[in-house]
């Protein structure tokens, strides 16, 4: 996922402090291949979210391999779809057909600029969420950072705020987009920018996320929808 260093926001609320924090969630894609999941588990990682699909036809070549390799270690599992400017209905069908997510698996729409083609618009993100909820009964987690904040333009979105937020922001403070009162997860580093820890045994530097609560609370909240 792309770096999200922008810190500005229009009167965006900040999460409350004085709560336990756990930084035991990672997200991965083909860029991290190969991964030694035995070492990942031994390093204390509890949850893994893997890139599954992109647009209407793209599939991350490592998704099925990662899912199979991670299974013996009983991670909390999740997947994400990188949204593009492709036809939304086709994207939803492609994501669901590829992942066939169970009720215990986190599902996520990654909303950020597409460096290789048309970028998903805010209207398309809304349509994706509505179609996804209609076909699964669940709202996907929404991953976003500065791009989401800029597209919202200081106005809460009545559809998108139904999605648990996975905030992408590589800085010392989590500043929420307008409309959300809390984040489900906060991706605080891409393995280079943002506060430590950065590296994970069996991978090296990688995307890491924080949950506001204990590991037991994370297990109870997962998959957030």
Short mmCIF file of C-alpha atoms in Angstrom, two decimals:
data_model
loop_
_atom_site.label_atom_id
_atom_site.label_comp_id
_atom_site.label_asym_id
_atom_site.label_seq_id
_atom_site.Cartn_x
_atom_site.Cartn_y
_atom_site.Cartn_z
CA UNK A 1 0.00 0.00 0.00
CA UNK A 2 1.19 3.50 -0.74
CA UNK A 3 2.81 5.84 1.77
CA UNK A 4 0.40 8.28 3.38
CA UNK A 5 2.45 11.03 4.97
CA UNK A 6 -0.03 13.87 4.72
CA UNK A 7 -1.08 15.02 8.17
CA UNK A 8 -3.57 17.77 7.35
CA UNK A 9 -7.30 17.36 7.96
CA UNK A 10 -10.28 19.65 8.46
CA UNK A 11 -11.25 19.55 12.11
CA UNK A 12 -10.72 15.82 12.14
CA UNK A 13 -11.08 14.21 15.57
CA UNK A 14 -8.17 12.41 17.15
CA UNK A 15 -8.58 9.05 18.87
CA UNK A 16 -8.74 9.08 22.64
CA UNK A 17 -5.62 8.14 24.53
CA UNK A 18 -5.15 6.09 27.68
CA UNK A 19 -5.90 2.77 26.01
CA UNK A 20 -3.83 -0.36 25.49
CA UNK A 21 -2.19 -0.59 22.08
CA UNK A 22 -1.05 -3.64 20.15
CA UNK A 23 1.10 -3.55 17.02
CA UNK A 24 0.70 -7.16 15.93
CA UNK A 25 -1.05 -6.70 12.56
CA UNK A 26 0.76 -6.74 9.20
CA UNK A 27 -0.31 -6.50 5.58
CA UNK A 28 1.59 -8.12 2.75
CA UNK A 29 1.62 -8.58 -1.03
CA UNK A 30 3.95 -10.00 -3.68
CA UNK A 31 6.48 -7.34 -2.71
CA UNK A 32 7.25 -9.27 0.50
CA UNK A 33 7.71 -12.66 -1.20
CA UNK A 34 9.12 -14.96 0.15
CA UNK A 35 7.74 -14.96 3.70
CA UNK A 36 8.65 -17.37 6.51
CA UNK A 37 5.37 -17.47 8.43
CA UNK A 38 6.85 -19.61 11.19
CA UNK A 39 9.23 -16.77 12.03
CA UNK A 40 6.41 -14.23 11.64
CA UNK A 41 4.34 -16.08 14.24
CA UNK A 42 7.32 -16.44 16.57
CA UNK A 43 7.82 -12.66 16.39
CA UNK A 44 4.39 -12.14 17.95
CA UNK A 45 2.37 -11.20 14.88
CA UNK A 46 -1.30 -12.08 15.42
CA UNK A 47 -3.03 -10.94 12.22
CA UNK A 48 -2.11 -10.99 8.53
CA UNK A 49 -3.93 -9.12 5.75
CA UNK A 50 -2.86 -10.07 2.23
CA UNK A 51 -3.49 -8.33 -1.06
CA UNK A 52 -5.83 -10.49 -3.12
CA UNK A 53 -7.06 -8.53 -6.11
CA UNK A 54 -6.77 -5.29 -8.06
CA UNK A 55 -9.34 -3.80 -10.39
CA UNK A 56 -11.64 -6.07 -12.38
CA UNK A 57 -9.13 -8.79 -13.23
CA UNK A 58 -5.82 -8.46 -11.36
CA UNK A 59 -4.85 -11.14 -8.83
CA UNK A 60 -1.84 -10.92 -6.54
CA UNK A 61 0.20 -13.98 -7.48
CA UNK A 62 1.16 -14.68 -3.87
CA UNK A 63 -2.30 -14.53 -2.26
CA UNK A 64 -3.21 -18.22 -2.41
CA UNK A 65 0.35 -19.23 -1.51
CA UNK A 66 0.41 -16.94 1.52
CA UNK A 67 -3.00 -18.11 2.71
CA UNK A 68 -1.94 -21.75 2.57
CA UNK A 69 1.47 -21.13 4.16
CA UNK A 70 0.00 -19.03 6.98
CA UNK A 71 -2.81 -21.45 7.87
CA UNK A 72 -0.84 -23.71 10.29
CA UNK A 73 -0.04 -20.72 12.50
CA UNK A 74 -3.65 -19.71 13.16
CA UNK A 75 -3.27 -16.02 12.32
CA UNK A 76 -6.31 -13.82 12.17
CA UNK A 77 -6.66 -13.63 8.40
CA UNK A 78 -7.78 -10.91 6.04
CA UNK A 79 -7.58 -9.80 2.44
CA UNK A 80 -7.79 -6.52 0.59
CA UNK A 81 -8.87 -5.39 -2.85
CA UNK A 82 -7.02 -2.49 -4.49
CA UNK A 83 -9.75 -0.39 -6.04
CA UNK A 84 -9.27 1.12 -9.51
CA UNK A 85 -11.34 3.05 -12.02
CA UNK A 86 -12.62 -0.19 -13.57
CA UNK A 87 -16.33 -1.06 -13.57
CA UNK A 88 -17.33 -1.46 -9.93
CA UNK A 89 -19.65 -4.45 -10.22
CA UNK A 90 -16.90 -6.41 -11.93
CA UNK A 91 -14.45 -5.47 -9.16
CA UNK A 92 -16.77 -6.67 -6.40
CA UNK A 93 -17.45 -9.96 -8.19
CA UNK A 94 -13.75 -10.47 -8.90
CA UNK A 95 -12.76 -9.89 -5.27
CA UNK A 96 -15.43 -12.21 -3.89
CA UNK A 97 -14.81 -14.92 -6.47
CA UNK A 98 -11.07 -14.88 -5.76
CA UNK A 99 -11.16 -14.82 -1.96
CA UNK A 100 -14.45 -16.55 -1.06
CA UNK A 101 -14.14 -14.95 2.38
CA UNK A 102 -15.45 -16.70 5.45
CA UNK A 103 -17.24 -14.85 8.24
CA UNK A 104 -14.06 -14.73 10.32
CA UNK A 105 -11.95 -13.16 7.56
CA UNK A 106 -11.39 -9.42 7.32
CA UNK A 107 -12.40 -7.94 3.96
CA UNK A 108 -11.17 -4.54 2.82
CA UNK A 109 -11.36 -1.96 0.04
CA UNK A 110 -8.02 -0.23 -0.45
CA UNK A 111 -8.85 3.33 -1.58
CA UNK A 112 -5.78 5.19 -2.80
CA UNK A 113 -4.25 6.52 -6.03
CA UNK A 114 -3.58 3.96 -8.75
CA UNK A 115 -0.09 4.55 -10.22
CA UNK A 116 -0.74 2.26 -13.18
CA UNK A 117 -4.09 3.42 -14.55
CA UNK A 118 -7.44 5.01 -13.67
CA UNK A 119 -7.94 5.67 -9.96
CA UNK A 120 -11.15 4.73 -8.16
CA UNK A 121 -13.33 7.80 -7.56
CA UNK A 122 -15.21 8.53 -4.36
CA UNK A 123 -18.48 7.69 -6.12
CA UNK A 124 -17.04 4.36 -7.20
CA UNK A 125 -15.90 3.65 -3.64
CA UNK A 126 -19.46 4.28 -2.44
CA UNK A 127 -20.83 1.98 -5.14
CA UNK A 128 -18.33 -0.71 -4.19
CA UNK A 129 -19.35 -0.55 -0.54
CA UNK A 130 -23.08 -0.69 -1.35
CA UNK A 131 -22.68 -3.61 -3.78
CA UNK A 132 -20.38 -5.48 -1.43
CA UNK A 133 -22.79 -5.09 1.48
CA UNK A 134 -25.71 -6.16 -0.69
CA UNK A 135 -23.95 -9.37 -1.74
CA UNK A 136 -22.36 -10.33 1.56
CA UNK A 137 -24.35 -8.62 4.31
CA UNK A 138 -21.11 -7.01 5.49
CA UNK A 139 -19.51 -3.61 5.08
CA UNK A 140 -15.87 -3.92 4.04
CA UNK A 141 -13.14 -2.29 6.06
CA UNK A 142 -12.07 0.89 4.25
CA UNK A 143 -8.34 1.54 3.96
CA UNK A 144 -7.44 5.17 3.34
CA UNK A 145 -5.24 8.07 4.31
CA UNK A 146 -4.51 11.46 2.79
CA UNK A 147 -6.25 10.51 -0.48
CA UNK A 148 -9.47 9.67 1.34
CA UNK A 149 -9.29 12.88 3.35
CA UNK A 150 -8.77 14.99 0.25
CA UNK A 151 -11.63 13.34 -1.64
CA UNK A 152 -14.00 13.84 1.30
CA UNK A 153 -13.09 17.54 1.27
CA UNK A 154 -14.09 18.04 4.89
CA UNK A 155 -17.53 16.41 4.55
CA UNK A 156 -18.57 13.15 6.21
CA UNK A 157 -19.85 10.54 3.77
CA UNK A 158 -23.01 8.79 4.96
CA UNK A 159 -22.15 5.56 3.15
CA UNK A 160 -18.42 5.25 3.69
CA UNK A 161 -18.62 5.95 7.43
CA UNK A 162 -20.49 2.66 7.78
CA UNK A 163 -17.19 0.95 7.01
CA UNK A 164 -14.67 0.25 9.78
CA UNK A 165 -11.68 2.49 9.10
CA UNK A 166 -8.17 1.26 8.46
CA UNK A 167 -6.25 4.51 8.68
CA UNK A 168 -3.02 4.89 6.71
CA UNK A 169 -0.83 7.59 8.22
CA UNK A 170 2.88 7.37 8.88
CA UNK A 171 3.35 9.81 11.72
CA UNK A 172 3.22 10.04 15.51
CA UNK A 173 -0.51 10.83 15.69
CA UNK A 174 -3.58 9.30 14.08
CA UNK A 175 -5.75 12.07 12.64
CA UNK A 176 -9.05 10.64 11.47
CA UNK A 177 -10.95 11.57 8.30
CA UNK A 178 -14.13 13.54 8.88
CA UNK A 179 -17.00 11.29 9.91
CA UNK A 180 -15.11 8.61 11.83
CA UNK A 181 -14.79 8.70 15.61
CA UNK A 182 -12.26 5.87 15.82
CA UNK A 183 -10.14 3.63 13.67
CA UNK A 184 -10.35 -0.15 13.55
CA UNK A 185 -6.68 -0.33 12.57
CA UNK A 186 -3.98 2.27 12.06
CA UNK A 187 -1.23 1.50 9.56
CA UNK A 188 1.46 3.55 11.25
CA UNK A 189 4.44 2.49 9.11
CA UNK A 190 5.34 1.07 5.71
CA UNK A 191 8.47 -0.44 7.23
CA UNK A 192 10.51 2.71 6.64
CA UNK A 193 8.51 5.85 7.45
CA UNK A 194 6.56 6.18 10.67
CA UNK A 195 7.33 5.17 14.25
CA UNK A 196 8.90 1.80 15.11
CA UNK A 197 8.72 -1.13 15.21
CA UNK A 198 9.23 -1.54 11.45
CA UNK A 199 10.64 -5.01 10.78
CA UNK A 200 9.12 -8.44 11.32
CA UNK A 201 11.13 -11.65 11.53
CA UNK A 202 10.63 -13.76 8.42
CA UNK A 203 9.88 -10.69 6.30
CA UNK A 204 11.99 -7.67 7.19
CA UNK A 205 10.60 -4.11 7.05
CA UNK A 206 6.93 -4.16 6.10
CA UNK A 207 3.55 -2.49 6.56
CA UNK A 208 2.49 -2.72 10.21
CA UNK A 209 -0.72 -1.65 11.89
CA UNK A 210 -1.88 -0.81 15.39
CA UNK A 211 -5.07 -1.80 17.19
CA UNK A 212 -6.37 0.19 20.15
CA UNK A 213 -6.71 -2.59 22.68
CA UNK A 214 -5.18 -5.84 23.86
CA UNK A 215 -4.52 -8.90 21.74
CA UNK A 216 -7.54 -10.60 23.32
CA UNK A 217 -9.68 -7.59 22.38
CA UNK A 218 -8.31 -7.69 18.84
CA UNK A 219 -9.33 -11.34 18.54
CA UNK A 220 -12.83 -10.50 19.73
CA UNK A 221 -13.23 -7.53 17.37
CA UNK A 222 -11.84 -9.26 14.29
CA UNK A 223 -12.89 -9.04 11.42
CA UNK A 224 -14.61 -5.75 12.43
CA UNK A 225 -17.63 -6.34 10.18
#
